[in-house]
PDB file of N, CA and C in Angstrom:
ATOM      1  N   MET S   1     149.537 108.202-191.073  1.00  0.00           N
ATOM      2  CA  MET S   1     149.379 108.055-190.073  1.00  0.00           C
ATOM      3  C   MET S   1     148.469 106.698-190.197  1.00  0.00           C
ATOM      4  N   SER S   2     149.379 105.231-190.502  1.00  0.00           N
ATOM      5  CA  SER S   2     148.894 103.996-190.571  1.00  0.00           C
ATOM      6  C   SER S   2     147.380 104.203-189.359  1.00  0.00           C
ATOM      7  N   LYS S   3     146.888 103.067-189.998  1.00  0.00           N
ATOM      8  CA  LYS S   3     145.557 103.038-189.282  1.00  0.00           C
ATOM      9  C   LYS S   3     145.592 102.263-188.281  1.00  0.00           C
ATOM     10  N   GLU S   4     146.824 101.497-187.867  1.00  0.00           N
ATOM     11  CA  GLU S   4     147.017 100.937-186.422  1.00  0.00           C
ATOM     12  C   GLU S   4     147.427 101.966-185.628  1.00  0.00           C
ATOM     13  N   LEU S   5     148.320 102.908-185.720  1.00  0.00           N
ATOM     14  CA  LEU S   5     148.924 104.319-184.968  1.00  0.00           C
ATOM     15  C   LEU S   5     147.359 105.197-184.975  1.00  0.00           C
ATOM     16  N   GLU S   6     147.345 104.878-185.358  1.00  0.00           N
ATOM     17  CA  GLU S   6     145.588 106.262-185.578  1.00  0.00           C
ATOM     18  C   GLU S   6     144.464 105.082-183.935  1.00  0.00           C
ATOM     19  N   ILE S   7     144.304 103.843-184.333  1.00  0.00           N
ATOM     20  CA  ILE S   7     143.690 103.299-183.603  1.00  0.00           C
ATOM     21  C   ILE S   7     144.578 103.605-181.804  1.00  0.00           C
ATOM     22  N   LYS S   8     145.841 103.251-182.187  1.00  0.00           N
ATOM     23  CA  LYS S   8     146.256 103.971-180.982  1.00  0.00           C
ATOM     24  C   LYS S   8     146.371 104.740-180.243  1.00  0.00           C
ATOM     25  N   GLU S   9     146.311 105.760-181.090  1.00  0.00           N
ATOM     26  CA  GLU S   9     146.595 107.264-180.078  1.00  0.00           C
ATOM     27  C   GLU S   9     145.212 107.495-179.773  1.00  0.00           C
ATOM     28  N   LYS S  10     144.189 106.932-180.781  1.00  0.00           N
ATOM     29  CA  LYS S  10     142.592 107.468-180.067  1.00  0.00           C
ATOM     30  C   LYS S  10     142.582 106.650-179.127  1.00  0.00           C
ATOM     31  N   PHE S  11     142.474 105.753-178.614  1.00  0.00           N
ATOM     32  CA  PHE S  11     142.599 104.808-177.252  1.00  0.00           C
ATOM     33  C   PHE S  11     142.833 105.345-175.952  1.00  0.00           C
ATOM     34  N   GLU S  12     144.514 105.815-176.558  1.00  0.00           N
ATOM     35  CA  GLU S  12     145.352 106.714-175.517  1.00  0.00           C
ATOM     36  C   GLU S  12     145.206 108.003-174.853  1.00  0.00           C
ATOM     37  N   LYS S  13     144.006 108.665-175.661  1.00  0.00           N
ATOM     38  CA  LYS S  13     143.958 109.810-175.203  1.00  0.00           C
ATOM     39  C   LYS S  13     143.274 109.986-173.937  1.00  0.00           C
ATOM     40  N   CYS S  14     143.331 111.432-173.512  1.00  0.00           N
ATOM     41  CA  CYS S  14     142.501 111.775-172.235  1.00  0.00           C
ATOM     42  C   CYS S  14     141.007 111.657-172.574  1.00  0.00           C
ATOM     43  N   PRO S  15     139.521 111.089-171.636  1.00  0.00           N
ATOM     44  CA  PRO S  15     138.533 111.781-172.484  1.00  0.00           C
ATOM     45  C   PRO S  15     138.488 113.029-172.877  1.00  0.00           C
ATOM     46  N   VAL S  16     138.960 113.457-171.786  1.00  0.00           N
ATOM     47  CA  VAL S  16     138.984 115.452-171.837  1.00  0.00           C
ATOM     48  C   VAL S  16     139.313 115.800-172.726  1.00  0.00           C
ATOM     49  N   GLU S  17     140.596 115.294-174.178  1.00  0.00           N
ATOM     50  CA  GLU S  17     141.355 115.716-174.719  1.00  0.00           C
ATOM     51  C   GLU S  17     140.416 115.286-176.046  1.00  0.00           C
ATOM     52  N   THR S  18     139.387 114.248-175.967  1.00  0.00           N
ATOM     53  CA  THR S  18     138.607 113.628-176.686  1.00  0.00           C
ATOM     54  C   THR S  18     137.914 114.476-177.127  1.00  0.00           C
ATOM     55  N   ALA S  19     136.602 114.533-175.789  1.00  0.00           N
ATOM     56  CA  ALA S  19     135.514 116.078-175.275  1.00  0.00           C
ATOM     57  C   ALA S  19     135.825 117.184-175.848  1.00  0.00           C
ATOM     58  N   LEU S  20     137.144 117.555-175.860  1.00  0.00           N
ATOM     59  CA  LEU S  20     137.537 119.107-176.501  1.00  0.00           C
ATOM     60  C   LEU S  20     137.941 118.504-178.147  1.00  0.00           C
ATOM     61  N   ASP S  21     137.883 117.871-178.720  1.00  0.00           N
ATOM     62  CA  ASP S  21     138.340 117.632-179.780  1.00  0.00           C
ATOM     63  C   ASP S  21     136.869 118.287-180.956  1.00  0.00           C
ATOM     64  N   VAL S  22     135.761 117.469-180.447  1.00  0.00           N
ATOM     65  CA  VAL S  22     134.795 117.077-181.005  1.00  0.00           C
ATOM     66  C   VAL S  22     134.019 118.588-180.328  1.00  0.00           C
ATOM     67  N   LEU S  23     133.882 119.185-179.481  1.00  0.00           N
ATOM     68  CA  LEU S  23     133.239 120.259-179.143  1.00  0.00           C
ATOM     69  C   LEU S  23     133.929 121.934-178.865  1.00  0.00           C
ATOM     70  N   ALA S  24     135.359 121.699-179.786  1.00  0.00           N
ATOM     71  CA  ALA S  24     136.381 122.653-179.653  1.00  0.00           C
ATOM     72  C   ALA S  24     136.194 124.367-179.921  1.00  0.00           C
ATOM     73  N   GLY S  25     136.586 124.837-179.609  1.00  0.00           N
ATOM     74  CA  GLY S  25     135.641 126.501-179.911  1.00  0.00           C
ATOM     75  C   GLY S  25     134.983 127.268-179.934  1.00  0.00           C
ATOM     76  N   LYS S  26     134.383 128.075-179.192  1.00  0.00           N
ATOM     77  CA  LYS S  26     133.078 128.799-178.791  1.00  0.00           C
ATOM     78  C   LYS S  26     131.985 128.104-179.959  1.00  0.00           C
ATOM     79  N   TRP S  27     131.918 128.391-180.474  1.00  0.00           N
ATOM     80  CA  TRP S  27     130.637 128.808-181.902  1.00  0.00           C
ATOM     81  C   TRP S  27     129.691 126.740-181.574  1.00  0.00           C
ATOM     82  N   LYS S  28     130.064 125.593-181.984  1.00  0.00           N
ATOM     83  CA  LYS S  28     129.989 124.839-181.685  1.00  0.00           C
ATOM     84  C   LYS S  28     129.275 124.243-180.473  1.00  0.00           C
ATOM     85  N   ILE S  29     129.561 124.584-179.027  1.00  0.00           N
ATOM     86  CA  ILE S  29     129.245 124.969-177.810  1.00  0.00           C
ATOM     87  C   ILE S  29     128.013 125.895-177.893  1.00  0.00           C
ATOM     88  N   LEU S  30     127.850 126.847-178.673  1.00  0.00           N
ATOM     89  CA  LEU S  30     126.865 127.555-178.941  1.00  0.00           C
ATOM     90  C   LEU S  30     125.461 127.432-179.664  1.00  0.00           C
ATOM     91  N   ILE S  31     126.353 126.841-180.359  1.00  0.00           N
ATOM     92  CA  ILE S  31     125.265 125.838-181.371  1.00  0.00           C
ATOM     93  C   ILE S  31     124.534 125.138-180.529  1.00  0.00           C
ATOM     94  N   LEU S  32     125.084 124.405-179.603  1.00  0.00           N
ATOM     95  CA  LEU S  32     124.590 123.251-179.260  1.00  0.00           C
ATOM     96  C   LEU S  32     123.434 123.477-178.241  1.00  0.00           C
ATOM     97  N   TRP S  33     124.383 124.953-177.597  1.00  0.00           N
ATOM     98  CA  TRP S  33     123.000 125.682-176.561  1.00  0.00           C
ATOM     99  C   TRP S  33     121.689 125.998-176.971  1.00  0.00           C
ATOM    100  N   TYR S  34     121.509 126.079-177.887  1.00  0.00           N
ATOM    101  CA  TYR S  34     120.328 126.748-178.795  1.00  0.00           C
ATOM    102  C   TYR S  34     119.875 125.890-179.379  1.00  0.00           C
ATOM    103  N   LEU S  35     120.591 124.988-179.737  1.00  0.00           N
ATOM    104  CA  LEU S  35     119.102 123.307-180.044  1.00  0.00           C
ATOM    105  C   LEU S  35     119.054 122.283-179.009  1.00  0.00           C
ATOM    106  N   ARG S  36     119.460 123.134-177.626  1.00  0.00           N
ATOM    107  CA  ARG S  36     119.003 121.650-176.206  1.00  0.00           C
ATOM    108  C   ARG S  36     117.549 121.942-176.530  1.00  0.00           C
ATOM    109  N   ARG S  37     117.024 122.724-176.633  1.00  0.00           N
ATOM    110  CA  ARG S  37     115.520 122.472-176.600  1.00  0.00           C
ATOM    111  C   ARG S  37     114.524 122.239-177.615  1.00  0.00           C
ATOM    112  N   ASP S  38     115.101 122.574-178.807  1.00  0.00           N
ATOM    113  CA  ASP S  38     114.130 123.327-179.885  1.00  0.00           C
ATOM    114  C   ASP S  38     114.959 122.872-180.795  1.00  0.00           C
ATOM    115  N   THR S  39     114.102 122.806-182.211  1.00  0.00           N
ATOM    116  CA  THR S  39     114.503 122.354-183.311  1.00  0.00           C
ATOM    117  C   THR S  39     114.918 123.530-184.212  1.00  0.00           C
ATOM    118  N   LEU S  40     115.587 123.955-185.164  1.00  0.00           N
ATOM    119  CA  LEU S  40     115.468 124.972-185.923  1.00  0.00           C
ATOM    120  C   LEU S  40     116.253 125.229-186.834  1.00  0.00           C
ATOM    121  N   ARG S  41     115.649 126.084-187.635  1.00  0.00           N
ATOM    122  CA  ARG S  41     116.301 126.750-188.757  1.00  0.00           C
ATOM    123  C   ARG S  41     117.451 127.306-188.936  1.00  0.00           C
ATOM    124  N   PHE S  42     117.593 126.864-189.883  1.00  0.00           N
ATOM    125  CA  PHE S  42     119.523 127.384-190.459  1.00  0.00           C
ATOM    126  C   PHE S  42     119.400 129.101-190.336  1.00  0.00           C
ATOM    127  N   ASN S  43     118.242 129.377-191.188  1.00  0.00           N
ATOM    128  CA  ASN S  43     117.823 130.844-190.631  1.00  0.00           C
ATOM    129  C   ASN S  43     118.379 131.459-188.456  1.00  0.00           C
ATOM    130  N   GLU S  44     116.966 130.694-188.199  1.00  0.00           N
ATOM    131  CA  GLU S  44     116.680 131.135-186.511  1.00  0.00           C
ATOM    132  C   GLU S  44     117.804 130.702-185.922  1.00  0.00           C
ATOM    133  N   LEU S  45     119.008 129.870-186.473  1.00  0.00           N
ATOM    134  CA  LEU S  45     119.984 129.624-185.465  1.00  0.00           C
ATOM    135  C   LEU S  45     121.861 130.904-186.074  1.00  0.00           C
ATOM    136  N   GLN S  46     121.402 131.491-187.280  1.00  0.00           N
ATOM    137  CA  GLN S  46     121.920 132.084-187.453  1.00  0.00           C
ATOM    138  C   GLN S  46     121.618 133.294-186.682  1.00  0.00           C
ATOM    139  N   LYS S  47     120.344 133.906-186.960  1.00  0.00           N
ATOM    140  CA  LYS S  47     119.729 134.862-186.667  1.00  0.00           C
ATOM    141  C   LYS S  47     119.950 135.563-184.939  1.00  0.00           C
ATOM    142  N   MET S  48     120.447 133.869-184.112  1.00  0.00           N
ATOM    143  CA  MET S  48     121.124 133.577-182.326  1.00  0.00           C
ATOM    144  C   MET S  48     122.233 133.553-182.436  1.00  0.00           C
ATOM    145  N   LEU S  49     123.303 133.344-183.702  1.00  0.00           N
ATOM    146  CA  LEU S  49     125.037 133.882-183.556  1.00  0.00           C
ATOM    147  C   LEU S  49     124.757 134.938-184.837  1.00  0.00           C
ATOM    148  N   PRO S  50     124.925 136.081-184.220  1.00  0.00           N
ATOM    149  CA  PRO S  50     124.965 137.103-185.533  1.00  0.00           C
ATOM    150  C   PRO S  50     126.570 137.297-185.986  1.00  0.00           C
ATOM    151  N   ARG S  51     127.056 136.800-184.462  1.00  0.00           N
ATOM    152  CA  ARG S  51     128.469 137.245-185.105  1.00  0.00           C
ATOM    153  C   ARG S  51     129.048 136.241-186.209  1.00  0.00           C
ATOM    154  N   ILE S  52     128.611 135.015-186.282  1.00  0.00           N
ATOM    155  CA  ILE S  52     128.702 133.474-186.553  1.00  0.00           C
ATOM    156  C   ILE S  52     128.565 134.108-188.235  1.00  0.00           C
ATOM    157  N   THR S  53     129.795 134.018-189.252  1.00  0.00           N
ATOM    158  CA  THR S  53     129.351 133.923-190.776  1.00  0.00           C
ATOM    159  C   THR S  53     128.803 132.821-191.082  1.00  0.00           C
ATOM    160  N   GLN S  54     128.355 133.101-192.333  1.00  0.00           N
ATOM    161  CA  GLN S  54     127.120 131.610-192.483  1.00  0.00           C
ATOM    162  C   GLN S  54     128.120 130.376-192.976  1.00  0.00           C
ATOM    163  N   LYS S  55     129.568 130.634-193.780  1.00  0.00           N
ATOM    164  CA  LYS S  55     130.336 129.683-194.330  1.00  0.00           C
ATOM    165  C   LYS S  55     130.945 128.734-193.389  1.00  0.00           C
ATOM    166  N   MET S  56     131.319 129.787-191.591  1.00  0.00           N
ATOM    167  CA  MET S  56     131.351 128.888-190.732  1.00  0.00           C
ATOM    168  C   MET S  56     130.236 128.195-189.783  1.00  0.00           C
ATOM    169  N   LEU S  57     129.319 128.632-189.785  1.00  0.00           N
ATOM    170  CA  LEU S  57     128.046 127.719-189.304  1.00  0.00           C
ATOM    171  C   LEU S  57     127.645 126.494-190.109  1.00  0.00           C
ATOM    172  N   ILE S  58     127.773 126.344-191.724  1.00  0.00           N
ATOM    173  CA  ILE S  58     127.518 125.506-191.849  1.00  0.00           C
ATOM    174  C   ILE S  58     128.619 124.478-191.790  1.00  0.00           C
ATOM    175  N   GLN S  59     129.793 125.095-191.514  1.00  0.00           N
ATOM    176  CA  GLN S  59     130.940 124.071-191.517  1.00  0.00           C
ATOM    177  C   GLN S  59     130.740 123.503-189.707  1.00  0.00           C
ATOM    178  N   LYS S  60     130.361 124.047-188.631  1.00  0.00           N
ATOM    179  CA  LYS S  60     130.382 123.471-187.999  1.00  0.00           C
ATOM    180  C   LYS S  60     129.281 122.971-187.475  1.00  0.00           C
ATOM    181  N   LEU S  61     127.564 122.780-188.081  1.00  0.00           N
ATOM    182  CA  LEU S  61     126.924 122.133-188.448  1.00  0.00           C
ATOM    183  C   LEU S  61     127.075 120.707-188.738  1.00  0.00           C
ATOM    184  N   ARG S  62     127.955 121.162-189.769  1.00  0.00           N
ATOM    185  CA  ARG S  62     128.883 120.140-190.840  1.00  0.00           C
ATOM    186  C   ARG S  62     129.208 118.527-189.864  1.00  0.00           C
ATOM    187  N   GLU S  63     130.434 119.464-189.029  1.00  0.00           N
ATOM    188  CA  GLU S  63     130.890 118.922-187.918  1.00  0.00           C
ATOM    189  C   GLU S  63     129.849 118.273-186.570  1.00  0.00           C
ATOM    190  N   LEU S  64     129.462 119.061-185.946  1.00  0.00           N
ATOM    191  CA  LEU S  64     128.553 118.149-185.829  1.00  0.00           C
ATOM    192  C   LEU S  64     127.705 116.693-185.904  1.00  0.00           C
ATOM    193  N   GLU S  65     127.337 116.793-186.804  1.00  0.00           N
ATOM    194  CA  GLU S  65     126.198 116.085-187.644  1.00  0.00           C
ATOM    195  C   GLU S  65     127.729 114.773-187.782  1.00  0.00           C
ATOM    196  N   ASP S  66     128.935 115.072-188.292  1.00  0.00           N
ATOM    197  CA  ASP S  66     129.167 114.010-188.754  1.00  0.00           C
ATOM    198  C   ASP S  66     129.937 113.360-187.366  1.00  0.00           C
ATOM    199  N   ASP S  67     129.954 114.064-186.347  1.00  0.00           N
ATOM    200  CA  ASP S  67     130.129 113.229-185.213  1.00  0.00           C
ATOM    201  C   ASP S  67     128.681 112.991-184.701  1.00  0.00           C
ATOM    202  N   GLY S  68     127.649 112.502-185.160  1.00  0.00           N
ATOM    203  CA  GLY S  68     126.288 111.802-184.611  1.00  0.00           C
ATOM    204  C   GLY S  68     125.502 112.635-183.141  1.00  0.00           C
ATOM    205  N   ILE S  69     126.124 114.010-183.326  1.00  0.00           N
ATOM    206  CA  ILE S  69     125.352 115.380-182.330  1.00  0.00           C
ATOM    207  C   ILE S  69     124.303 115.798-182.850  1.00  0.00           C
ATOM    208  N   VAL S  70     124.523 116.382-183.729  1.00  0.00           N
ATOM    209  CA  VAL S  70     123.342 116.889-184.418  1.00  0.00           C
ATOM    210  C   VAL S  70     122.834 115.765-185.861  1.00  0.00           C
ATOM    211  N   HIS S  71     121.222 116.105-185.961  1.00  0.00           N
ATOM    212  CA  HIS S  71     120.873 115.850-186.841  1.00  0.00           C
ATOM    213  C   HIS S  71     120.165 116.852-187.937  1.00  0.00           C
ATOM    214  N   ARG S  72     120.108 116.818-189.275  1.00  0.00           N
ATOM    215  CA  ARG S  72     119.974 117.765-190.302  1.00  0.00           C
ATOM    216  C   ARG S  72     118.795 116.913-190.907  1.00  0.00           C
ATOM    217  N   GLU S  73     117.517 117.689-190.982  1.00  0.00           N
ATOM    218  CA  GLU S  73     116.572 116.755-191.838  1.00  0.00           C
ATOM    219  C   GLU S  73     116.034 118.146-192.915  1.00  0.00           C
ATOM    220  N   VAL S  74     116.631 117.323-194.147  1.00  0.00           N
ATOM    221  CA  VAL S  74     116.193 118.216-195.622  1.00  0.00           C
ATOM    222  C   VAL S  74     114.921 118.070-195.652  1.00  0.00           C
ATOM    223  N   TYR S  75     113.563 118.839-196.531  1.00  0.00           N
ATOM    224  CA  TYR S  75     111.943 118.507-196.512  1.00  0.00           C
ATOM    225  C   TYR S  75     112.435 118.910-198.034  1.00  0.00           C
ATOM    226  N   PRO S  76     112.324 118.112-198.586  1.00  0.00           N
ATOM    227  CA  PRO S  76     112.198 117.848-199.950  1.00  0.00           C
ATOM    228  C   PRO S  76     111.180 119.116-200.926  1.00  0.00           C
ATOM    229  N   ILE S  77     110.997 120.943-200.566  1.00  0.00           N
ATOM    230  CA  ILE S  77     109.868 121.755-200.632  1.00  0.00           C
ATOM    231  C   ILE S  77     110.802 122.403-202.014  1.00  0.00           C
ATOM    232  N   VAL S  78     110.107 123.356-202.465  1.00  0.00           N
ATOM    233  CA  VAL S  78     111.267 124.638-202.960  1.00  0.00           C
ATOM    234  C   VAL S  78     109.957 125.769-201.986  1.00  0.00           C
ATOM    235  N   PRO S  79     111.017 127.124-201.450  1.00  0.00           N
ATOM    236  CA  PRO S  79     112.584 126.609-201.246  1.00  0.00           C
ATOM    237  C   PRO S  79     113.096 125.648-200.281  1.00  0.00           C
ATOM    238  N   PRO S  80     114.041 125.195-200.691  1.00  0.00           N
ATOM    239  CA  PRO S  80     114.246 124.144-199.477  1.00  0.00           C
ATOM    240  C   PRO S  80     114.123 124.477-197.966  1.00  0.00           C
ATOM    241  N   LYS S  81     114.018 123.045-196.678  1.00  0.00           N
ATOM    242  CA  LYS S  81     113.748 123.771-195.629  1.00  0.00           C
ATOM    243  C   LYS S  81     114.835 122.841-194.838  1.00  0.00           C
ATOM    244  N   VAL S  82     115.469 122.882-194.365  1.00  0.00           N
ATOM    245  CA  VAL S  82     116.154 122.421-193.795  1.00  0.00           C
ATOM    246  C   VAL S  82     116.267 122.944-191.977  1.00  0.00           C
ATOM    247  N   GLU S  83     115.949 121.959-191.072  1.00  0.00           N
ATOM    248  CA  GLU S  83     116.309 121.921-189.763  1.00  0.00           C
ATOM    249  C   GLU S  83     116.849 120.813-189.382  1.00  0.00           C
ATOM    250  N   TYR S  84     117.728 122.089-188.163  1.00  0.00           N
ATOM    251  CA  TYR S  84     118.661 121.055-186.742  1.00  0.00           C
ATOM    252  C   TYR S  84     118.278 120.964-185.675  1.00  0.00           C
ATOM    253  N   SER S  85     118.556 119.816-185.127  1.00  0.00           N
ATOM    254  CA  SER S  85     118.176 118.811-183.712  1.00  0.00           C
ATOM    255  C   SER S  85     119.452 118.184-182.979  1.00  0.00           C
ATOM    256  N   LEU S  86     119.128 117.990-182.327  1.00  0.00           N
ATOM    257  CA  LEU S  86     120.069 117.262-181.183  1.00  0.00           C
ATOM    258  C   LEU S  86     119.223 115.621-181.405  1.00  0.00           C
ATOM    259  N   THR S  87     120.615 114.904-181.880  1.00  0.00           N
ATOM    260  CA  THR S  87     120.025 113.654-181.734  1.00  0.00           C
ATOM    261  C   THR S  87     120.550 112.971-180.292  1.00  0.00           C
ATOM    262  N   GLU S  88     119.739 111.739-180.088  1.00  0.00           N
ATOM    263  CA  GLU S  88     120.232 110.701-179.142  1.00  0.00           C
ATOM    264  C   GLU S  88     121.130 111.958-178.415  1.00  0.00           C
ATOM    265  N   TYR S  89     122.289 111.044-178.763  1.00  0.00           N
ATOM    266  CA  TYR S  89     123.544 111.589-178.337  1.00  0.00           C
ATOM    267  C   TYR S  89     124.433 112.251-177.942  1.00  0.00           C
ATOM    268  N   GLY S  90     123.238 113.192-178.969  1.00  0.00           N
ATOM    269  CA  GLY S  90     123.816 114.989-178.353  1.00  0.00           C
ATOM    270  C   GLY S  90     123.369 115.730-177.734  1.00  0.00           C
ATOM    271  N   LYS S  91     121.595 115.294-177.134  1.00  0.00           N
ATOM    272  CA  LYS S  91     120.980 115.477-176.195  1.00  0.00           C
ATOM    273  C   LYS S  91     122.084 114.956-174.444  1.00  0.00           C
ATOM    274  N   THR S  92     123.002 114.225-174.441  1.00  0.00           N
ATOM    275  CA  THR S  92     123.931 113.618-173.806  1.00  0.00           C
ATOM    276  C   THR S  92     124.473 114.337-172.926  1.00  0.00           C
ATOM    277  N   LEU S  93     124.522 115.893-174.147  1.00  0.00           N
ATOM    278  CA  LEU S  93     125.383 116.457-173.340  1.00  0.00           C
ATOM    279  C   LEU S  93     124.397 118.120-172.745  1.00  0.00           C
ATOM    280  N   ASN S  94     123.673 117.682-172.585  1.00  0.00           N
ATOM    281  CA  ASN S  94     122.767 119.135-172.089  1.00  0.00           C
ATOM    282  C   ASN S  94     123.129 119.159-170.848  1.00  0.00           C
ATOM    283  N   PRO S  95     123.676 118.028-170.195  1.00  0.00           N
ATOM    284  CA  PRO S  95     123.718 118.560-167.944  1.00  0.00           C
ATOM    285  C   PRO S  95     125.349 119.247-168.448  1.00  0.00           C
ATOM    286  N   ILE S  96     126.014 118.661-169.078  1.00  0.00           N
ATOM    287  CA  ILE S  96     127.253 119.707-169.170  1.00  0.00           C
ATOM    288  C   ILE S  96     127.362 120.870-170.025  1.00  0.00           C
ATOM    289  N   LEU S  97     126.010 121.115-171.137  1.00  0.00           N
ATOM    290  CA  LEU S  97     125.581 123.029-171.213  1.00  0.00           C
ATOM    291  C   LEU S  97     125.450 123.626-169.734  1.00  0.00           C
ATOM    292  N   LYS S  98     124.354 123.131-169.471  1.00  0.00           N
ATOM    293  CA  LYS S  98     123.655 123.605-168.348  1.00  0.00           C
ATOM    294  C   LYS S  98     124.495 124.173-166.849  1.00  0.00           C
ATOM    295  N   GLN S  99     125.602 122.670-167.403  1.00  0.00           N
ATOM    296  CA  GLN S  99     126.918 123.379-166.006  1.00  0.00           C
ATOM    297  C   GLN S  99     127.629 124.774-166.392  1.00  0.00           C
ATOM    298  N   MET S 100     127.833 124.465-167.678  1.00  0.00           N
ATOM    299  CA  MET S 100     128.377 125.462-168.323  1.00  0.00           C
ATOM    300  C   MET S 100     128.117 126.926-168.141  1.00  0.00           C
ATOM    301  N   TYR S 101     126.379 126.802-168.184  1.00  0.00           N
ATOM    302  CA  TYR S 101     125.660 127.791-168.094  1.00  0.00           C
ATOM    303  C   TYR S 101     125.370 128.613-166.545  1.00  0.00           C
ATOM    304  N   PHE S 102     125.521 127.911-165.926  1.00  0.00           N
ATOM    305  CA  PHE S 102     125.683 127.888-164.476  1.00  0.00           C
ATOM    306  C   PHE S 102     127.128 128.202-163.549  1.00  0.00           C
ATOM    307  N   TRP S 103     127.711 127.497-164.132  1.00  0.00           N
ATOM    308  CA  TRP S 103     129.052 128.206-164.234  1.00  0.00           C
ATOM    309  C   TRP S 103     129.527 129.616-164.935  1.00  0.00           C
ATOM    310  N   GLY S 104     128.836 130.069-165.714  1.00  0.00           N
ATOM    311  CA  GLY S 104     129.017 131.235-166.659  1.00  0.00           C
ATOM    312  C   GLY S 104     128.414 132.724-165.883  1.00  0.00           C
ATOM    313  N   GLU S 105     127.590 132.156-165.219  1.00  0.00           N
ATOM    314  CA  GLU S 105     126.506 133.140-164.376  1.00  0.00           C
ATOM    315  C   GLU S 105     127.677 133.470-163.200  1.00  0.00           C
ATOM    316  N   ILE S 106     127.790 132.591-162.149  1.00  0.00           N
ATOM    317  CA  ILE S 106     128.563 132.996-160.882  1.00  0.00           C
ATOM    318  C   ILE S 106     129.682 133.331-161.801  1.00  0.00           C
ATOM    319  N   HIS S 107     130.525 133.134-161.896  1.00  0.00           N
ATOM    320  CA  HIS S 107     132.165 133.324-162.981  1.00  0.00           C
ATOM    321  C   HIS S 107     131.634 135.093-163.485  1.00  0.00           C
ATOM    322  N   LYS S 108     130.671 135.475-163.790  1.00  0.00           N
ATOM    323  CA  LYS S 108     129.784 136.998-164.785  1.00  0.00           C
ATOM    324  C   LYS S 108     129.719 137.558-163.251  1.00  0.00           C
ATOM    325  N   GLU S 109     129.508 137.076-162.421  1.00  0.00           N
ATOM    326  CA  GLU S 109     129.396 137.856-160.653  1.00  0.00           C
ATOM    327  C   GLU S 109     130.132 138.764-160.738  1.00  0.00           C
ATOM    328  N   LYS S 110     131.097 136.718-160.015  1.00  0.00           N
ATOM    329  CA  LYS S 110     132.694 137.708-159.481  1.00  0.00           C
ATOM    330  C   LYS S 110     133.363 138.361-160.298  1.00  0.00           C
ATOM    331  N   SER S 111     133.068 138.574-161.286  1.00  0.00           N
ATOM    332  CA  SER S 111     134.072 139.081-162.449  1.00  0.00           C
ATOM    333  C   SER S 111     133.845 140.586-162.059  1.00  0.00           C
ATOM    334  N   PHE S 112     132.042 140.670-161.865  1.00  0.00           N
ATOM    335  CA  PHE S 112     132.000 142.416-161.664  1.00  0.00           C
ATOM    336  C   PHE S 112     131.998 142.697-160.349  1.00  0.00           C
ATOM    337  N   ASN S 113     132.629 141.866-159.420  1.00  0.00           N
ATOM    338  CA  ASN S 113     132.347 142.070-157.843  1.00  0.00           C
ATOM    339  C   ASN S 113     133.761 142.806-157.351  1.00  0.00           C
TER     340      ASN S 113
END
């Protein structure tokens, strides 16, 4: 695809589709949910998401980092220490995450009644 066509497609896309492209799948949203308040180490995130594979967690964190949503801090110590946090840009997703949480609560209650 030519660069010109790529740019044209980017700006013609619905903003909801753009958001879905960035946040697609359940893992990214859950990662962001756990990072919304705290800086976490890789192992802490892995414990919070026991069904995600190490490979998938690494992949999703890298994608979020590439999109400027997550910050990865590597400390030059042995053994290596790596922490993840939301960037200022990533924090703009917090209201959306809260609304998803509230909607999920309502839906759970509705589903069991």
